Short mmCIF file of C-alpha atoms in Angstrom, two decimals:
data_model
loop_
_atom_site.label_atom_id
_atom_site.label_comp_id
_atom_site.label_asym_id
_atom_site.label_seq_id
_atom_site.Cartn_x
_atom_site.Cartn_y
_atom_site.Cartn_z
CA MET U 15 -7.44 41.39 16.11
CA GLU U 16 -5.42 39.58 18.73
CA SER U 17 -8.48 38.39 20.58
CA GLY U 18 -10.03 37.20 17.32
CA LEU U 19 -6.90 35.28 16.38
CA GLY U 20 -6.77 33.72 19.82
CA CYS U 21 -10.41 32.70 19.51
CA ASP U 22 -9.72 31.04 16.11
CA VAL U 23 -6.76 29.11 17.57
CA SER U 24 -8.87 27.96 20.51
CA ILE U 25 -11.67 26.79 18.25
CA TYR U 26 -9.15 24.97 16.05
CA ARG U 27 -7.58 23.25 19.03
CA ALA U 28 -10.97 22.32 20.45
CA ALA U 29 -12.06 20.85 17.10
CA ARG U 30 -8.83 18.83 16.89
CA SER U 31 -9.37 17.56 20.42
CA ILE U 32 -12.94 16.47 19.66
CA LYS U 33 -11.73 14.69 16.51
CA ARG U 34 -9.07 12.85 18.52
CA ARG U 35 -11.62 11.73 21.08
CA GLU U 36 -13.98 10.53 18.33
CA LYS U 37 -11.19 8.37 16.83
CA SER U 38 -10.06 6.88 20.11
CA VAL U 39 -8.84 3.30 20.40
CA TYR U 40 -12.10 2.20 21.99
CA ASN U 41 -14.21 3.82 19.28
CA ALA U 42 -12.14 2.13 16.59
CA LEU U 43 -12.15 -1.30 18.21
CA ARG U 44 -15.84 -1.21 19.12
CA SER U 45 -16.65 -0.16 15.53
CA ILE U 46 -14.56 -3.03 14.19
CA TYR U 47 -16.27 -5.46 16.58
CA ASP U 48 -19.76 -4.38 15.46
CA ASP U 49 -18.83 -4.61 11.78
CA SER U 50 -17.36 -8.08 12.33
CA ILE U 51 -20.82 -9.31 13.22
CA PHE U 52 -22.02 -8.33 9.73
CA VAL U 53 -19.00 -10.06 8.17
CA GLY U 54 -19.82 -13.24 10.08
CA GLU U 55 -23.47 -13.13 8.97
CA ILE U 56 -22.55 -12.88 5.30
CA TRP U 57 -19.96 -15.64 5.62
CA GLN U 58 -22.66 -17.95 7.01
CA LEU U 59 -24.59 -17.53 3.73
CA TRP U 60 -21.71 -19.26 1.88
CA PRO U 61 -19.79 -21.10 4.65
CA ASP U 62 -17.96 -23.32 2.17
CA LEU U 63 -16.21 -20.34 0.59
CA PRO U 64 -12.89 -19.30 2.16
CA LEU U 65 -12.87 -15.93 3.94
CA ILE U 66 -9.97 -13.76 2.75
CA ALA U 67 -8.67 -10.53 4.31
CA ASN U 68 -7.41 -7.80 1.98
CA LEU U 69 -4.37 -6.44 3.75
CA ARG U 70 -4.14 -4.55 5.87
CA CYS U 71 -7.49 -3.06 6.80
CA GLY U 72 -9.56 -6.17 6.13
CA LEU U 73 -7.56 -8.23 8.60
CA TRP U 74 -9.26 -6.53 11.55
CA TYR U 75 -12.81 -7.60 10.68
CA SER U 76 -12.85 -11.29 11.60
CA PRO U 77 -11.14 -13.42 14.22
CA LYS U 78 -10.50 -16.11 11.63
CA PHE U 79 -9.43 -15.90 8.00
CA HIS U 80 -8.49 -18.68 5.64
CA SER U 81 -5.85 -16.53 3.95
CA THR U 82 -4.96 -12.96 2.94
CA CYS U 83 -4.60 -11.06 -0.30
CA TYR U 84 -3.16 -7.68 -1.24
CA PHE U 85 -5.05 -5.44 -3.63
CA LYS U 86 -4.23 -1.73 -3.34
CA SER U 87 -6.84 1.00 -3.71
CA THR U 88 -4.19 3.16 -5.39
CA ASP U 89 -4.26 0.72 -8.33
CA GLY U 90 -7.93 1.64 -8.75
CA HIS U 91 -7.89 5.37 -8.25
CA THR U 92 -9.94 7.37 -10.71
CA ASN U 93 -8.09 8.07 -13.98
CA ASN U 94 -5.06 6.24 -12.61
CA CYS U 95 -6.09 2.57 -12.76
CA SER U 96 -3.42 -0.08 -13.29
CA PHE U 97 -2.74 -3.82 -13.30
CA ASN U 98 0.30 -4.49 -11.19
CA THR U 99 2.29 -7.67 -11.82
CA SER U 100 4.09 -7.26 -8.48
CA ARG U 101 0.74 -7.96 -6.78
CA LEU U 102 -0.64 -10.86 -8.81
CA ASN U 103 -2.29 -12.64 -5.86
CA LEU U 104 -1.88 -15.88 -7.76
CA HIS U 105 -2.62 -17.95 -4.66
CA LEU U 106 -6.08 -16.33 -4.49
CA ALA U 107 -6.95 -17.39 -8.04
CA HIS U 108 -5.83 -20.96 -7.28
CA LEU U 109 -7.80 -20.99 -4.00
CA ALA U 110 -10.95 -19.65 -5.67
CA GLY U 111 -10.62 -22.32 -8.35
CA GLN U 112 -10.21 -25.08 -5.75
CA LYS U 113 -13.05 -23.94 -3.49
CA GLY U 114 -15.43 -22.62 -6.14
CA GLY U 115 -15.01 -18.96 -5.14
CA CYS U 116 -14.04 -16.83 -2.14
CA ILE U 117 -15.15 -13.89 0.02
CA ILE U 118 -12.76 -10.95 0.29
CA VAL U 119 -13.17 -8.54 3.24
CA ASP U 120 -12.06 -4.90 3.21
CA SER U 121 -13.35 -1.48 4.28
CA THR U 122 -12.73 2.23 3.80
CA ARG U 123 -12.95 5.49 5.73
CA LYS U 124 -13.59 7.53 2.61
CA GLY U 125 -17.38 7.69 2.93
CA LYS U 126 -17.85 5.21 0.07
CA ARG U 127 -19.72 1.91 0.11
CA PHE U 128 -16.63 0.17 -1.23
CA PRO U 129 -12.91 1.02 -1.31
CA ASP U 130 -11.36 1.52 -4.77
CA SER U 131 -9.62 -1.84 -4.32
CA MET U 132 -13.06 -3.48 -4.62
CA SER U 133 -14.63 -1.07 -7.12
CA LYS U 134 -11.84 -1.23 -9.68
CA THR U 135 -8.59 -2.97 -8.69
CA ILE U 136 -10.11 -6.46 -8.21
CA PRO U 137 -12.52 -6.23 -11.19
CA ILE U 138 -9.52 -5.38 -13.38
CA TRP U 139 -7.60 -8.31 -11.88
CA THR U 140 -10.40 -10.83 -12.56
CA CYS U 141 -10.86 -9.56 -16.12
CA VAL U 142 -7.16 -9.69 -17.01
CA PHE U 143 -6.81 -13.21 -15.57
CA ASN U 144 -9.94 -14.33 -17.50
CA ARG U 145 -8.59 -12.88 -20.75
CA ALA U 146 -5.25 -14.62 -20.30
CA ILE U 147 -6.95 -17.93 -19.64
CA ALA U 148 -9.23 -17.45 -22.67
CA ASN U 149 -6.17 -16.81 -24.84
CA HIS U 150 -4.53 -19.94 -23.48
CA ARG U 151 -7.61 -22.03 -24.22
CA ARG U 152 -7.76 -20.64 -27.75
CA ARG U 153 -4.10 -21.50 -28.35
CA MET U 154 -4.67 -25.03 -27.04
CA GLN U 155 -7.66 -25.44 -29.33
CA ASP U 156 -5.81 -24.08 -32.37
CA HIS U 157 -2.84 -26.40 -31.82
CA ASP U 158 -4.75 -29.45 -30.72
CA LYS U 159 -3.60 -32.28 -32.96
CA LEU U 160 -4.94 -35.13 -30.90
CA THR U 161 -6.77 -37.91 -32.65
CA GLU U 162 -10.30 -38.89 -31.59
CA GLU U 163 -8.91 -41.80 -29.55
CA GLU U 164 -6.35 -39.59 -27.83
CA HIS U 165 -9.05 -37.03 -27.19
CA ASN U 166 -11.19 -39.61 -25.42
CA THR U 167 -8.35 -40.69 -23.19
CA ALA U 168 -6.87 -37.23 -22.53
CA ASP U 169 -6.61 -36.10 -18.97
CA GLU U 170 -9.01 -33.65 -17.36
CA HIS U 171 -6.68 -30.72 -17.89
CA ALA U 172 -6.66 -31.20 -21.63
CA GLU U 173 -10.42 -31.60 -21.65
CA ASN U 174 -10.84 -28.30 -19.80
CA THR U 175 -8.45 -26.43 -22.04
CA ARG U 176 -10.25 -27.60 -25.21
CA GLN U 177 -13.55 -26.07 -24.19
CA ASN U 178 -14.83 -23.42 -26.56
CA PRO U 179 -12.89 -20.25 -25.62
CA HIS U 180 -15.80 -18.15 -26.79
CA GLU U 181 -17.87 -19.50 -23.88
CA TRP U 182 -15.33 -18.20 -21.40
CA ASP U 183 -16.49 -14.80 -20.14
CA SER U 184 -13.64 -12.25 -20.55
CA SER U 185 -15.72 -9.10 -20.28
CA LEU U 186 -15.08 -6.40 -17.69
CA HIS U 187 -17.57 -6.53 -14.81
CA MET U 188 -17.65 -3.34 -12.75
CA PRO U 189 -20.17 -1.88 -10.26
CA LEU U 190 -22.79 0.58 -11.50
CA TRP U 191 -21.22 3.50 -9.64
CA VAL U 192 -18.14 3.41 -11.89
CA SER U 193 -18.88 5.81 -14.74
CA LYS U 194 -19.24 4.60 -18.32
CA THR U 195 -16.40 6.92 -19.34
CA GLU U 196 -13.99 5.44 -16.79
CA LYS U 197 -15.07 1.89 -17.63
CA ALA U 198 -14.40 2.57 -21.31
CA SER U 199 -10.97 3.97 -20.46
CA ILE U 200 -10.14 0.83 -18.48
CA GLU U 201 -11.38 -1.43 -21.28
CA GLY U 202 -9.03 0.33 -23.63
CA ARG U 203 -6.03 -0.88 -21.60
CA LEU U 204 -7.12 -4.48 -20.96
CA GLU U 205 -5.20 -5.84 -23.98
CA GLU U 206 -2.03 -4.14 -22.82
CA TRP U 207 -2.38 -5.49 -19.30
CA THR U 208 -3.18 -9.00 -20.54
CA LYS U 209 0.01 -9.02 -22.60
CA GLU U 210 1.98 -7.88 -19.52
CA LEU U 211 0.54 -10.78 -17.56
CA GLU U 212 1.29 -13.29 -20.34
CA SER U 213 4.89 -12.06 -20.63
CA SER U 214 5.47 -12.12 -16.86
CA GLY U 215 6.27 -15.81 -16.79
CA LEU U 216 3.04 -16.79 -15.00
CA ASP U 217 2.09 -20.43 -15.46
CA ILE U 218 -1.25 -19.74 -17.10
CA ALA U 219 -1.74 -23.41 -18.04
CA SER U 220 -1.67 -24.38 -14.36
CA LEU U 221 -4.10 -21.56 -13.53
CA ALA U 222 -6.46 -22.67 -16.29
CA SER U 223 -6.48 -26.18 -14.87
CA TYR U 224 -7.65 -24.88 -11.49
CA LEU U 225 -10.35 -22.54 -12.76
CA LYS U 226 -13.30 -24.44 -14.22
CA LYS U 227 -15.38 -21.22 -14.54
CA PRO U 228 -14.30 -17.62 -15.18
CA LEU U 229 -13.74 -15.27 -12.26
CA ARG U 230 -16.38 -12.66 -11.59
CA PRO U 231 -16.74 -10.07 -8.79
CA LEU U 232 -19.94 -9.55 -6.76
CA TRP U 233 -20.39 -6.69 -4.29
CA ILE U 234 -22.01 -6.85 -0.86
CA SER U 235 -22.18 -4.06 1.73
CA GLN U 236 -24.32 -3.25 4.76
CA LYS U 237 -26.82 -1.60 2.38
CA THR U 238 -27.17 -4.70 0.21
CA VAL U 239 -30.63 -6.33 0.37
CA ILE U 240 -30.41 -10.12 0.61
CA TRP U 241 -33.51 -12.36 0.66
CA LEU U 242 -32.38 -15.16 2.94
CA ASN U 243 -34.77 -17.68 1.33
CA GLU U 244 -33.34 -16.93 -2.09
CA VAL U 245 -29.58 -17.08 -1.46
CA PRO U 246 -28.12 -19.05 -4.39
CA ASP U 247 -25.60 -21.81 -3.88
CA HIS U 248 -22.22 -20.68 -5.18
CA ASP U 249 -22.01 -23.81 -7.34
CA SER U 250 -25.15 -22.75 -9.20
CA TRP U 251 -23.48 -19.76 -10.82
CA ASP U 252 -21.84 -20.10 -14.23
CA PHE U 253 -18.76 -18.26 -12.91
CA THR U 254 -16.34 -18.45 -10.01
CA PRO U 255 -17.64 -15.81 -7.56
CA ILE U 256 -15.22 -13.35 -5.96
CA ILE U 257 -17.58 -11.86 -3.34
CA LEU U 258 -16.30 -8.43 -2.33
CA LEU U 259 -17.57 -7.75 1.21
CA SER U 260 -17.24 -4.16 2.44
CA ALA U 261 -17.47 -4.50 6.20
CA SER U 262 -18.44 -1.01 7.37
CA SER U 263 -21.44 1.29 7.12
CA SER U 264 -21.02 3.75 4.25
CA THR U 265 -22.52 6.85 5.84
CA GLY U 266 -19.12 8.55 5.90
CA LEU U 267 -20.11 10.06 9.20
CA ILE U 268 -19.09 9.22 12.76
CA GLN U 269 -22.26 8.03 14.49
CA HIS U 270 -22.93 8.15 18.22
CA ARG U 271 -23.98 4.75 19.56
CA SER U 272 -24.66 3.45 23.06
CA THR U 273 -25.54 0.39 25.12
CA SER U 274 -26.74 0.04 28.70
CA LYS U 275 -23.13 0.16 29.84
CA PHE U 276 -21.15 2.43 27.46
CA SER U 277 -21.52 4.96 24.67
CA TRP U 278 -19.10 5.34 21.80
CA ASN U 279 -18.72 6.84 18.34
CA TYR U 280 -18.99 4.47 15.38
CA ILE U 281 -16.17 4.98 12.85
CA PRO U 282 -16.66 3.65 9.28
CA GLY U 283 -13.56 1.80 8.06
CA ALA U 284 -12.00 1.96 11.51
CA GLY U 285 -9.46 -0.74 10.65
CA ASP U 286 -7.73 1.49 8.10
CA ASP U 287 -4.40 3.24 8.82
CA GLU U 288 -3.72 1.18 11.96
CA GLU U 289 -0.50 3.06 12.73
CA SER U 290 -2.53 6.18 13.56
CA TRP U 291 -4.72 4.57 16.23
CA ALA U 292 -3.89 0.94 17.17
CA ARG U 293 -1.02 1.83 19.57
CA GLY U 294 0.84 -1.37 18.74
CA LEU U 295 -2.20 -3.66 18.94
CA THR U 296 -2.43 -6.24 16.19
CA PRO U 297 -5.59 -7.89 14.79
CA GLU U 298 -4.52 -11.23 16.28
CA LEU U 299 -3.90 -9.82 19.74
CA PHE U 300 -7.20 -7.90 19.60
CA TRP U 301 -9.26 -10.97 18.65
CA ASN U 302 -7.51 -13.11 21.24
CA ASN U 303 -8.78 -10.65 23.89
CA ALA U 304 -11.72 -8.96 22.12
CA TYR U 305 -14.38 -9.52 24.78
CA ASP U 306 -12.12 -8.26 27.56
CA ILE U 307 -11.19 -5.13 25.58
CA ILE U 308 -14.76 -4.32 24.47
CA ASN U 309 -16.23 -4.88 27.92
CA SER U 310 -13.58 -2.71 29.57
CA GLY U 311 -15.23 0.44 28.22
CA PRO U 312 -13.71 3.64 26.78
CA ASP U 313 -12.30 5.00 30.06
CA VAL U 314 -9.75 2.23 30.68
CA CYS U 315 -9.36 0.88 27.12
CA ASN U 316 -6.12 2.79 26.38
CA GLN U 317 -4.35 1.48 29.45
CA LYS U 318 -5.65 -2.07 28.99
CA VAL U 319 -4.47 -2.13 25.37
CA ALA U 320 -1.09 -0.66 26.38
CA ASN U 321 -0.65 -3.37 29.02
CA MET U 322 -1.58 -6.12 26.55
CA VAL U 323 0.78 -4.85 23.88
CA GLU U 324 3.68 -4.64 26.28
CA LYS U 325 3.02 -8.03 27.84
CA ASP U 326 2.78 -9.56 24.40
CA ARG U 327 6.05 -7.90 23.40
CA VAL U 328 7.86 -9.27 26.46
CA TYR U 329 6.28 -12.72 25.89
CA ARG U 330 7.60 -12.82 22.30
CA ALA U 331 10.98 -11.36 23.26
CA GLN U 332 11.46 -14.13 25.82
CA ARG U 333 10.97 -16.63 23.01
CA GLY U 334 13.45 -15.00 20.67
CA HIS U 335 10.83 -13.53 18.35
CA ASN U 336 10.88 -10.11 16.78
CA ALA U 337 9.61 -7.78 19.54
CA PRO U 338 10.46 -4.11 19.03
CA GLN U 339 9.63 -1.62 21.77
CA ILE U 340 6.35 0.20 21.08
CA THR U 341 6.42 3.91 21.84
CA VAL U 342 3.21 5.91 21.87
CA LYS U 343 3.19 9.66 22.05
CA PRO U 344 0.86 10.99 24.76
CA GLN U 345 -2.34 12.52 23.45
CA LYS U 346 -2.29 16.29 23.37
CA SER U 347 -5.03 18.10 25.23
CA LEU U 348 -6.44 21.56 25.68
CA HIS U 349 -4.74 21.67 29.06
CA SER U 350 -1.09 22.29 29.77
CA THR U 351 1.09 19.33 28.90
CA THR U 352 2.99 19.94 32.09
CA ASP U 353 0.00 18.77 34.08
CA PRO U 354 0.85 15.19 34.98
CA SER U 355 -2.88 14.30 35.20
CA HIS U 356 -3.13 14.77 31.44
CA VAL U 357 -0.09 12.73 30.44
CA GLU U 358 -0.33 8.98 30.02
CA SER U 359 1.65 7.08 32.59
CA ALA U 360 4.58 5.18 31.17
CA LEU U 361 4.48 1.41 31.41
CA SER U 362 6.93 -0.14 33.79
CA LEU U 363 8.18 -3.61 33.03
CA ASP U 364 8.28 -4.23 36.75
CA SER U 365 4.51 -3.85 36.92
CA LEU U 366 3.83 -6.40 34.19
CA ASP U 367 2.78 -9.85 35.33
CA ILE U 368 3.51 -12.14 32.42
CA LYS U 369 1.11 -14.96 33.28
CA GLY U 370 -2.06 -16.25 31.71
CA ASP U 371 -4.35 -13.23 31.98
CA ILE U 372 -4.22 -12.47 28.24
CA GLN U 373 -3.97 -14.54 25.10
CA PHE U 374 -0.70 -13.72 23.37
CA SER U 375 0.08 -13.45 19.67
CA GLU U 376 1.94 -16.39 18.27
CA ALA U 377 4.78 -15.50 15.90
CA ASP U 378 4.15 -16.47 12.30
CA SER U 379 6.56 -19.38 11.89
CA THR U 380 5.89 -19.77 8.18
CA ILE U 381 8.76 -19.67 5.79
CA TYR U 382 8.48 -20.12 2.04
CA TRP U 383 10.97 -22.21 0.15
CA LEU U 384 11.43 -20.80 -3.34
CA GLY U 385 11.16 -23.95 -5.42
CA THR U 386 14.41 -25.87 -5.58
CA THR U 387 16.64 -22.82 -5.18
CA ASN U 388 17.69 -23.65 -1.56
CA ILE U 389 16.41 -20.16 -0.60
CA ALA U 390 13.66 -19.54 1.94
CA VAL U 391 12.04 -16.23 2.78
CA GLY U 392 9.94 -15.34 5.80
CA SER U 393 9.55 -13.60 9.14
CA ALA U 394 10.05 -16.81 11.16
CA LEU U 395 13.14 -15.68 12.99
CA ALA U 396 12.84 -18.55 15.41
CA ASP U 397 13.04 -20.97 12.49
CA ALA U 398 16.63 -19.96 11.98
CA ASN U 399 17.25 -22.44 14.81
CA THR U 400 15.79 -25.39 12.91
CA THR U 401 18.02 -27.97 11.28
CA SER U 402 16.43 -27.25 7.86
CA ILE U 403 18.47 -24.01 7.70
CA ASP U 404 22.21 -23.99 7.06
CA CYS U 405 22.66 -20.18 7.05
CA ALA U 406 20.62 -17.07 7.64
CA LEU U 407 20.60 -13.54 6.26
CA ASN U 408 18.75 -11.24 8.65
CA CYS U 409 17.56 -8.01 7.07
CA GLY U 410 15.55 -6.80 10.07
CA GLN U 411 16.51 -4.14 12.54
CA ASN U 412 16.96 -6.52 15.46
CA SER U 413 19.54 -9.25 15.75
CA ILE U 414 18.32 -12.80 16.37
CA SER U 415 19.49 -15.91 18.03
CA VAL U 416 20.59 -18.47 15.45
CA GLY U 417 21.16 -21.47 17.71
CA HIS U 418 23.07 -24.16 15.89
CA LEU U 419 24.44 -21.92 13.15
CA LYS U 420 28.09 -21.01 13.16
CA THR U 421 29.09 -17.36 13.27
CA GLU U 422 30.11 -17.28 9.60
CA ALA U 423 26.69 -18.76 8.64
CA TYR U 424 24.81 -15.76 9.97
CA LEU U 425 24.83 -12.21 8.56
CA HIS U 426 22.87 -9.33 9.96
CA LEU U 427 22.34 -6.44 7.57
CA PRO U 428 19.87 -4.00 9.20
CA MET U 429 17.66 -2.43 6.50
CA VAL U 430 14.73 -0.06 6.62
CA ASN U 431 11.87 0.63 4.26
CA SER U 432 12.38 3.16 1.45
CA LYS U 433 10.01 5.53 3.22
CA PHE U 434 12.68 6.04 5.87
CA ASP U 435 15.82 5.64 3.75
CA ARG U 436 15.75 5.67 -0.05
CA PHE U 437 19.06 3.83 -0.30
CA SER U 438 19.10 1.43 2.69
CA LEU U 439 18.29 -1.66 0.64
CA ARG U 440 20.47 -0.64 -2.34
CA ASN U 441 23.52 -0.06 -0.17
CA ASN U 442 23.23 -3.47 1.51
CA LEU U 443 22.49 -5.61 -1.56
CA PRO U 444 26.14 -6.15 -2.60
CA SER U 445 26.93 -7.71 0.80
CA ALA U 446 23.68 -9.66 0.81
CA VAL U 447 24.26 -11.16 -2.66
CA GLU U 448 27.89 -11.94 -1.89
CA PHE U 449 26.87 -13.77 1.31
CA ALA U 450 24.23 -15.71 -0.66
CA LYS U 451 26.71 -16.57 -3.40
CA LEU U 452 29.28 -17.85 -0.91
CA ASN U 453 26.80 -20.18 0.82
CA LEU U 454 24.62 -21.26 -2.11
CA SER U 455 27.70 -22.27 -4.10
CA LYS U 456 28.39 -24.80 -1.33
CA GLY U 457 24.88 -26.23 -1.57
CA LYS U 458 23.76 -24.65 1.72
CA ARG U 459 20.13 -23.81 2.49
CA LEU U 460 19.68 -20.07 3.07
CA LEU U 461 16.95 -18.26 5.00
CA VAL U 462 16.43 -14.58 4.20
CA CYS U 463 14.25 -12.92 6.82
CA CYS U 464 13.04 -9.55 8.05
CA HIS U 465 10.51 -8.34 10.61
CA ASP U 466 7.46 -9.29 8.47
CA GLY U 467 8.85 -11.47 5.68
CA GLU U 468 6.77 -9.53 3.15
CA ASP U 469 8.83 -6.65 1.75
CA ILE U 470 12.52 -6.14 2.46
CA SER U 471 13.45 -9.85 2.64
CA VAL U 472 11.40 -10.49 -0.53
CA CYS U 473 13.33 -7.76 -2.35
CA VAL U 474 16.68 -9.19 -1.20
CA CYS U 475 15.61 -12.64 -2.48
CA LEU U 476 14.62 -11.06 -5.78
CA ALA U 477 18.08 -9.55 -6.16
CA ILE U 478 19.70 -12.88 -5.31
CA LEU U 479 17.55 -14.77 -7.82
CA ALA U 480 18.30 -12.31 -10.60
CA ALA U 481 22.02 -12.11 -9.83
CA LEU U 482 22.86 -15.75 -9.15
CA PHE U 483 20.27 -17.91 -10.95
CA ASP U 484 19.37 -18.46 -14.59
CA GLU U 485 15.88 -17.91 -15.95
CA GLY U 486 14.90 -21.50 -15.13
CA GLY U 487 15.73 -21.03 -11.45
CA THR U 488 19.04 -22.93 -11.44
CA PHE U 489 22.02 -21.56 -9.53
CA ASP U 490 24.79 -20.64 -11.96
CA ASP U 491 27.05 -18.49 -9.78
CA GLY U 492 26.10 -15.32 -11.68
CA LYS U 493 27.11 -16.49 -15.17
CA SER U 494 23.76 -15.61 -16.77
CA PHE U 495 23.66 -12.29 -14.99
CA SER U 496 27.15 -11.35 -16.19
CA LYS U 497 26.08 -11.83 -19.83
CA ALA U 498 22.67 -10.21 -19.68
CA HIS U 499 21.26 -6.73 -19.27
CA ILE U 500 18.49 -6.84 -16.68
CA THR U 501 15.32 -5.14 -17.85
CA LYS U 502 12.20 -4.34 -15.87
CA LEU U 503 10.41 -7.12 -17.69
CA GLU U 504 13.07 -9.64 -16.70
CA MET U 505 12.95 -8.47 -13.07
CA ARG U 506 9.16 -8.75 -13.17
CA ARG U 507 9.40 -12.35 -14.38
CA ARG U 508 11.72 -13.21 -11.46
CA LEU U 509 9.30 -11.55 -9.06
CA VAL U 510 6.37 -13.59 -10.46
CA PHE U 511 8.47 -16.73 -9.92
CA LEU U 512 9.19 -15.71 -6.32
CA CYS U 513 5.56 -14.80 -5.54
CA LYS U 514 4.43 -18.19 -6.83
CA PHE U 515 5.94 -19.65 -3.64
CA ALA U 516 5.92 -16.71 -1.19
CA THR U 517 2.20 -15.98 -1.22
CA LYS U 518 2.47 -13.27 1.45
CA ALA U 519 5.01 -11.27 -0.52
CA ARG U 520 4.07 -7.62 -1.04
CA PRO U 521 7.21 -5.66 -1.97
CA SER U 522 6.87 -1.90 -1.98
CA ARG U 523 7.51 0.15 -5.10
CA GLY U 524 10.37 2.07 -3.49
CA ASN U 525 12.22 -1.09 -2.50
CA LEU U 526 11.71 -2.65 -5.92
CA LYS U 527 13.23 0.46 -7.48
CA GLN U 528 16.34 -0.04 -5.36
CA VAL U 529 16.61 -3.66 -6.50
CA PHE U 530 16.40 -2.61 -10.16
CA SER U 531 18.98 0.12 -9.55
CA PHE U 532 21.36 -2.46 -8.10
CA LEU U 533 20.78 -4.99 -10.89
CA SER U 534 21.01 -2.51 -13.75
CA GLY U 535 23.73 -0.24 -12.46
CA GLY U 536 26.96 -1.79 -11.20
CA GLY U 537 25.76 -5.21 -10.16
CA VAL U 538 27.99 -7.02 -12.65
CA SER U 539 31.16 -5.55 -11.28
CA LEU U 540 30.07 -6.35 -7.74
CA LEU U 541 29.75 -10.01 -8.60
CA SER U 542 32.96 -10.46 -10.50
#
């Protein structure tokens, strides 16, 4: 019995070790590199269409993207589909309307040709937007009291909105592999989701003016057959194409591949779940040094990546950017962990030569001004030193240099995601809103920032907007808030307003819950 149990444990450990080796950093990066060639080939078929990365996995599959979007596969899981107004991706609809369509890149490790974000989440999104626009056009037609002369001189927007709404395709377009039963279930909820969108405060009239043709998804994977002499021009379609490009092979199996120099294991959807394999490497840093990394081979890849990540961290730290220390646990092996030959050597800062041997990541210096509210949100910590900022609220873990700002114009409230602390944001919101109230009441321009400018800082701005501004986005020192009871619908409308300007916003559900808890339970007394 004992020997049998020992044998089972050994087999289990050996299997785990093989699996870890298969999903090594080199295997992942080489797989991404190979898949990126396919992405580039498809993009060349429609080079005028912007290439969009669906965060976060899609961002690995090309060195250059026009923009990003955020559609979650969880919103398209079987029997649990939803339309989420906190992820409207409004900028994507505007961009597709301006450019005549777009190409969205994503991938999955699940052994499918397409992730659920492409099979269901995005098709639902296009359909709901189309239905809202069709309703808007119908209302404009029903209430159109223009005379024939006025009609002839009306601007282009009015002309577009008076087109026959029945010609506007509002049907649900889904891939063939989605069952008829599930499609019917989704169709039964479209009216409900359309009403949610229309009540969210979204400027549908503006959206309708951008989109000359209805949105429609198309699906392309490595198994798609394309006759190169018959590729249609995107302008020839009677819809605005949202081309959903799944980057990876859909075998679902790890394939052994080799060249004259190296062999490796191909991983479908290797860009997914980057925390588990990337060891601090970012897509930007990878593509800045892709050829060097790929040509280094699997034996030295880990150390080369570790050196690059640490050099990049020091480079950014020297410039006052967010640069947390990356710690990577040594890989376990079948051998004793006390054997120093099987433990990764720790990086020494003394051994790092910060010169020009790698291309560094440049910090994203973008900040988003929220209309005329005097509030900006972003991850551009260095921009706290610009003269456009009068005060700064830092919600990240690390303190920052604020240059010209006086001590009282800077507040650091370290907050963590709800996955690590369910109450971190909620507990800090009273101080955050009070700081904003003090400075905004004096007409000062406030920057709210965190490490990525996408989640925590967005949620703090949402709380500030709801607590200190009226529905029209005018600062009223909390008067509207003191008289109203904040509902989820009202909070959703404020979030839609915020996301109209902060296109990279992607607040998590757990953090949004904390904001609602603050606004609906005790916020009034905190602001009195």
